[in-house]
Structures are given as C-alpha cells and as structure tokens.
Amino acid sequence: MSPEQYVQDKAAGSGSSFYYAFLFLPPPRRAAITAFYAFCREVDDVVDETQDAGVAATKLAWWRKEAASAFAGQPSHPVMKALMPHVAAYDIRREHLDAVIEGCEMDLQQTRYLDFPGLQRYCHLVAGVVGEVASSIFGRTQPQTVDYAHKLGLAMQLTNIIRDVGDDARRGRIYLPVNELQQFGVKASEILLRSKPWGYSDRFTALMKFQAERAHRLYDEALAQLPEADRAAQKPGLMMANIYRALLVEIEREGFQVLHQRIALTPLRKLWIAMRTNWRGR
C-alpha cells in the first residue's frame, strides 16, 4: 500500500464529517488535507485506543520524534511520507503537528477542566490549530481567515464534546467545565453513571442547553469573521461547519440524550449538506 492509499483509507474509514468536505477539493489540496487529517487521526487514536497511559505517552513521544525526522527529510511512517510533499506549498509547519500532539498529551494528563478558559486551551491545540492548517490548505489570502478558522475549530470541538459526553465519561474524562457543572448543580458522578437512568435530569438538560447556546454563538461569530475574499476557497470549511451545526441541532432535538448513545448524522445527510453548501457557497 502506498502512503497515499494509506492516508486515503485512514480518512475514509474514520467515518468523519471532514471526509465529505474533502471530496470537493481539487486533487493537490485534497491530497494535502487527507494526509494532514490522517496524521490527526493517528495521534488521536493513540489516546482513544491505548488503555495504558504510559504506553500512550510513549507512542505520542514517538510521533514527536517522527515529526522532527520528517521535517529533517527522513519520514518513516506512511502518513508523514504522504504529508511531507505538501508542507511547503501550504505552510504546514512542525509546530502545527507538535501542537496537535500536545493536545492529545493533555488527554493523558488531565480528565477535568476547572473552567472554560482552561478548556479553550485544549480546544486550541486539538481543533483551532487543525482549523488553521486546514484553512491554509483550502486557500487563504486574508489574515482574518486565521481568526475565523480558530473560532470555527472551537465551535466544532465544543459540538464534539456535547455529542461525546457519554463516550468520554466511559473513558473517565469529562470535558464540561467543573464550575459550569456546579453552576447547574450537576455532579460528575451522575455523568459517570453507566446504567439507567444514567445521569439525565432537568439540571443536566439545562447544562447542555448552555453548552449548545455557546457553540451556536461561536459558529455565528466565526462565520461573521470570514472575509468575503476567502469565502469561495473556504467552502470545505463551511461544509464542515454546516454538517457539525446540523449535528448540534439534531442533538438538541433529541433532548441532549447523549449519555447512553452517540447521536450522529447519516452519511447520506452529510453528503447532502456538503453538496448544498457547495451549490450555495455558504
């Protein structure tokens, strides 16, 4: 299997909403974003699929060395072999990859966040930096587009957090800020319940509505920051935003029943949203 086939399989096999946006890019940009996304999946999977935190830390340390070697001209992993031909053209730097790895390392070191500013630091590393690189690959001419990409990354990561509250709790992690849990009278022990009635309550619903309203606000702010000059080039990002926001709306319709199940959009619906965004340009 060639490095290009490897990253293609990694991206397509993940079932991610990102994959549907990639389909609309010209081949060179699609190859670059597919390779970068495959890198993000590799390091994220280290945390999600490795039971022993010490082993996971060792694997992430290996990825740091691999990134350094790749930027020194000696990639060994298929993902890095697929990515390196594109780094100069799209201004992908080693510090971008190191930031994503650092965000994954935070998952090994921290299972709670005291407040939203603390959570924002994590989101910056695992989503904001990813958004910045993606916006560069898509085609960026205005400096304000970087701000748009970071804010959109934050909104999408918060959507992920809302969707995955139950899954994350089963891994021992709660990303909802501690002071906000306290504000709404929700105990961590409730969220960690693994059988009926799980942790559902009017208090939990109010907490999740608060989280969703913040995510919606960030989507609005991000889209308002996107310069008109870059709007056409950034359509893949807009596709992802529309897919994720549709997911957020679906979660709201389901009454935030996210503790015992993972709410998702069908592949056909994701493709339809991507196609509609491509036609409408927003």
Coordinates of C-alpha atoms in Angstrom, one line a residue:
M1 CA 0.0 0.0 0.0
S2 CA 1.4 3.4 -1.0
P3 CA 1.4 6.3 1.6
E4 CA -1.3 8.0 -0.4
Q5 CA -3.5 4.9 -0.3
Y6 CA -2.8 4.6 3.5
V7 CA -4.0 8.1 4.3
Q8 CA -7.0 7.8 2.0
D9 CA -8.1 4.6 3.8
K10 CA -7.5 6.3 7.2
A11 CA -9.6 9.3 6.3
A12 CA -12.4 7.4 4.6
G13 CA -12.5 4.7 7.2
S14 CA -13.0 7.1 10.1
G15 CA -16.5 8.0 9.0
S16 CA -15.7 11.6 9.9
S17 CA -17.7 14.5 8.6
F18 CA -14.5 16.0 7.4
Y19 CA -14.2 13.4 4.6
Y20 CA -17.3 14.7 2.8
A21 CA -15.8 18.2 2.6
F22 CA -12.5 16.8 1.2
L23 CA -14.4 15.3 -1.8
F24 CA -15.0 18.8 -3.3
L25 CA -11.3 19.9 -3.3
P26 CA -9.0 19.8 -6.3
P27 CA -6.6 16.8 -6.2
P28 CA -3.5 18.6 -4.8
R29 CA -5.4 20.2 -1.9
R30 CA -7.4 17.1 -1.3
A31 CA -4.2 15.1 -1.1
A32 CA -2.7 17.5 1.4
I33 CA -5.7 17.7 3.7
T34 CA -6.3 14.0 3.6
A35 CA -2.7 13.4 4.7
F36 CA -2.9 16.0 7.5
Y37 CA -6.2 14.7 8.7
A38 CA -4.7 11.1 8.7
F39 CA -1.9 12.4 11.0
C40 CA -4.5 14.0 13.4
R41 CA -6.4 10.6 13.4
E42 CA -3.3 8.7 14.1
V43 CA -2.3 10.7 17.2
D44 CA -5.9 10.9 18.4
D45 CA -6.3 7.2 18.1
V46 CA -3.3 6.7 20.4
V47 CA -5.2 8.2 23.2
D48 CA -8.6 6.6 22.5
E49 CA -7.4 3.1 21.7
T50 CA -4.5 2.6 24.1
Q51 CA -5.6 1.5 27.6
D52 CA -2.3 2.1 29.3
A53 CA -1.5 5.8 29.7
G54 CA 2.2 5.1 29.9
V55 CA 2.2 3.2 26.6
A56 CA 0.1 6.0 25.0
A57 CA 2.6 8.6 26.2
T58 CA 5.5 6.6 24.7
K59 CA 3.6 6.4 21.4
L60 CA 3.0 10.1 21.3
A61 CA 6.6 10.7 22.1
W62 CA 7.4 8.6 19.1
W63 CA 5.2 10.7 17.0
R64 CA 7.0 13.8 18.1
K65 CA 10.3 12.2 17.0
E66 CA 8.7 11.1 13.7
A67 CA 7.5 14.7 13.0
A68 CA 11.0 16.0 13.8
S69 CA 12.6 13.4 11.5
A70 CA 10.1 14.1 8.7
F71 CA 10.8 17.8 8.7
A72 CA 14.5 16.9 8.7
G73 CA 13.9 15.0 5.5
Q74 CA 13.6 11.4 6.9
P75 CA 9.9 10.4 7.3
S76 CA 9.3 6.8 8.1
H77 CA 5.6 6.5 8.7
P78 CA 3.3 6.4 5.7
V79 CA 1.3 9.4 7.0
M80 CA 4.4 11.5 7.1
K81 CA 5.6 10.3 3.7
A82 CA 2.2 11.4 2.3
L83 CA 2.2 14.7 4.1
M84 CA 5.7 16.0 3.6
P85 CA 5.4 16.7 -0.2
H86 CA 2.7 19.3 0.7
V87 CA 4.1 21.2 3.7
A88 CA 5.9 23.9 1.7
A89 CA 3.0 24.6 -0.6
Y90 CA 0.5 25.0 2.2
D91 CA 2.7 26.4 5.0
I92 CA 2.3 23.4 7.3
R93 CA 4.9 23.6 10.0
R94 CA 6.3 21.2 12.5
E95 CA 4.9 23.4 15.4
H96 CA 1.4 22.7 14.0
L97 CA 2.0 18.9 14.3
D98 CA 3.6 19.4 17.8
A99 CA 0.6 21.4 18.9
V100 CA -1.8 18.6 17.9
I101 CA 0.3 16.0 19.7
E102 CA 0.4 18.3 22.8
G103 CA -3.4 18.4 22.8
C104 CA -3.5 14.6 22.8
E105 CA -1.0 14.5 25.6
M106 CA -3.3 16.7 27.7
D107 CA -5.9 13.9 27.5
L108 CA -3.4 11.6 29.3
Q109 CA -2.6 14.2 31.9
Q110 CA -6.0 15.8 32.6
T111 CA -9.5 14.4 32.8
R112 CA -11.3 17.6 34.1
Y113 CA -11.2 21.3 33.3
L114 CA -11.9 23.8 36.1
D115 CA -13.4 26.5 33.8
F116 CA -14.0 27.3 30.1
P117 CA -10.7 29.2 29.6
G118 CA -8.9 26.0 30.6
L119 CA -10.9 24.0 28.2
Q120 CA -10.2 26.6 25.5
R121 CA -6.5 25.9 25.7
Y122 CA -7.2 22.2 25.0
C123 CA -9.6 23.1 22.1
H124 CA -7.0 25.4 20.6
L125 CA -4.5 22.6 20.3
V126 CA -6.7 19.8 19.1
A127 CA -9.1 21.9 16.9
G128 CA -8.0 25.5 16.5
V129 CA -4.6 24.6 15.1
V130 CA -6.2 22.0 12.9
G131 CA -8.6 24.7 11.6
E132 CA -5.7 27.0 10.9
V133 CA -3.8 24.4 8.8
A134 CA -7.0 23.4 7.0
S135 CA -7.8 27.0 6.1
S136 CA -4.3 27.3 4.6
I137 CA -4.7 24.1 2.6
F138 CA -8.1 25.3 1.3
G139 CA -6.6 28.6 0.2
R140 CA -6.3 31.6 2.5
T141 CA -5.4 35.2 1.4
Q142 CA -6.6 37.3 4.3
P143 CA -5.2 37.3 7.9
Q144 CA -8.7 37.5 9.4
T145 CA -9.3 34.0 8.0
V146 CA -7.0 32.6 10.6
D147 CA -9.2 34.0 13.4
Y148 CA -12.3 32.6 11.6
A149 CA -10.6 29.1 11.4
H150 CA -9.7 29.1 15.1
K151 CA -13.1 30.1 16.2
L152 CA -14.8 27.6 13.9
G153 CA -12.5 24.9 15.3
L154 CA -13.5 25.8 18.8
A155 CA -17.2 25.7 17.9
M156 CA -16.8 22.3 16.2
Q157 CA -14.8 20.9 19.1
L158 CA -17.5 22.0 21.6
T159 CA -20.0 20.2 19.4
N160 CA -17.9 17.1 19.6
I161 CA -17.7 17.5 23.4
I162 CA -21.5 17.8 23.6
R163 CA -22.0 14.7 21.3
D164 CA -19.5 12.6 23.2
V165 CA -20.3 13.3 26.8
G166 CA -21.3 9.7 27.4
D167 CA -18.4 8.1 25.5
D168 CA -15.9 10.4 27.1
A169 CA -17.3 9.6 30.6
R170 CA -16.8 5.9 29.9
R171 CA -13.2 6.7 29.3
G172 CA -13.0 8.6 32.6
R173 CA -12.9 12.1 31.0
I174 CA -15.4 14.9 31.5
Y175 CA -14.7 18.0 29.3
L176 CA -17.6 20.0 30.7
P177 CA -16.0 22.7 32.9
V178 CA -16.2 21.9 36.6
N179 CA -17.5 25.4 37.5
E180 CA -20.3 25.0 35.0
L181 CA -21.3 21.6 36.4
Q182 CA -21.5 23.3 39.8
Q183 CA -23.5 26.2 38.3
F184 CA -26.2 23.9 37.1
G185 CA -26.0 21.5 40.1
V186 CA -24.8 18.5 38.0
K187 CA -22.4 16.1 39.8
A188 CA -19.6 14.4 37.9
S189 CA -20.8 11.1 39.5
E190 CA -24.1 11.5 37.6
I191 CA -22.4 11.8 34.3
L192 CA -20.3 8.8 35.0
L193 CA -23.3 6.5 35.7
R194 CA -23.2 3.6 33.2
S195 CA -26.8 2.2 33.5
K196 CA -30.3 3.6 33.6
P197 CA -31.3 6.2 34.4
W198 CA -27.8 7.3 33.6
G199 CA -27.4 11.0 34.6
Y200 CA -30.4 12.6 32.9
S201 CA -32.2 15.3 34.8
D202 CA -33.6 18.8 34.2
R203 CA -30.3 20.1 35.6
F204 CA -28.3 18.1 33.0
T205 CA -30.6 19.4 30.2
A206 CA -30.1 23.0 31.3
L207 CA -26.4 22.5 31.4
M208 CA -26.3 21.0 27.9
K209 CA -28.5 23.8 26.6
F210 CA -26.0 26.3 28.0
Q211 CA -23.2 24.4 26.2
A212 CA -25.2 24.3 22.9
E213 CA -26.0 28.0 23.0
R214 CA -22.3 28.8 23.4
A215 CA -21.4 26.6 20.4
H216 CA -24.1 28.3 18.3
R217 CA -22.8 31.7 19.3
L218 CA -19.3 30.7 18.3
Y219 CA -20.5 29.4 14.9
D220 CA -22.2 32.8 14.3
E221 CA -19.1 34.7 15.3
A222 CA -16.8 32.5 13.2
L223 CA -18.9 32.9 10.1
A224 CA -19.1 36.7 10.6
Q225 CA -15.3 36.8 10.7
L226 CA -14.7 35.0 7.4
P227 CA -13.6 37.6 4.8
E228 CA -15.7 37.7 1.6
A229 CA -12.4 37.4 -0.4
D230 CA -11.8 34.0 1.1
R231 CA -15.3 32.6 1.2
A232 CA -15.2 30.6 -2.0
A233 CA -11.9 29.0 -1.2
Q234 CA -13.0 28.2 2.3
K235 CA -16.2 26.3 1.2
P236 CA -14.9 23.0 2.5
G237 CA -14.7 24.6 6.0
L238 CA -18.2 25.9 5.6
M239 CA -19.3 22.4 4.6
M240 CA -17.9 21.0 7.8
A241 CA -19.4 23.9 9.8
N242 CA -22.9 23.2 8.4
I243 CA -22.5 19.4 9.0
Y244 CA -21.5 19.9 12.6
R245 CA -24.1 22.5 13.2
A246 CA -26.8 20.2 11.8
L247 CA -25.5 17.6 14.2
L248 CA -25.8 20.0 17.1
V249 CA -29.4 20.8 16.1
E250 CA -30.1 17.0 15.9
I251 CA -28.7 16.6 19.5
E252 CA -31.0 19.4 20.7
R253 CA -34.0 17.8 19.0
E254 CA -33.1 14.5 20.8
G255 CA -33.2 16.4 24.1
F256 CA -29.5 16.0 24.7
Q257 CA -29.8 12.2 25.2
V258 CA -26.0 11.9 24.8
L259 CA -25.1 9.9 28.0
H260 CA -26.2 6.4 26.7
Q261 CA -25.8 6.8 23.0
R262 CA -23.8 8.6 20.3
I263 CA -26.1 10.7 18.1
A264 CA -24.9 11.0 14.5
L265 CA -26.0 12.1 11.1
T266 CA -26.3 9.5 8.3
P267 CA -23.5 9.5 5.6
L268 CA -26.2 10.5 3.0
R269 CA -27.3 13.5 5.0
K270 CA -23.7 14.6 5.5
L271 CA -23.1 14.3 1.7
W272 CA -26.3 16.3 1.0
I273 CA -25.3 19.1 3.4
A274 CA -21.8 19.2 1.7
M275 CA -23.4 19.4 -1.8
R276 CA -25.9 22.0 -0.7
T277 CA -23.1 24.2 0.8
N278 CA -21.1 23.8 -2.4
W279 CA -24.0 25.0 -4.5
R280 CA -25.0 27.9 -2.2
G281 CA -21.5 28.9 -1.3
R282 CA -22.3 29.3 2.4

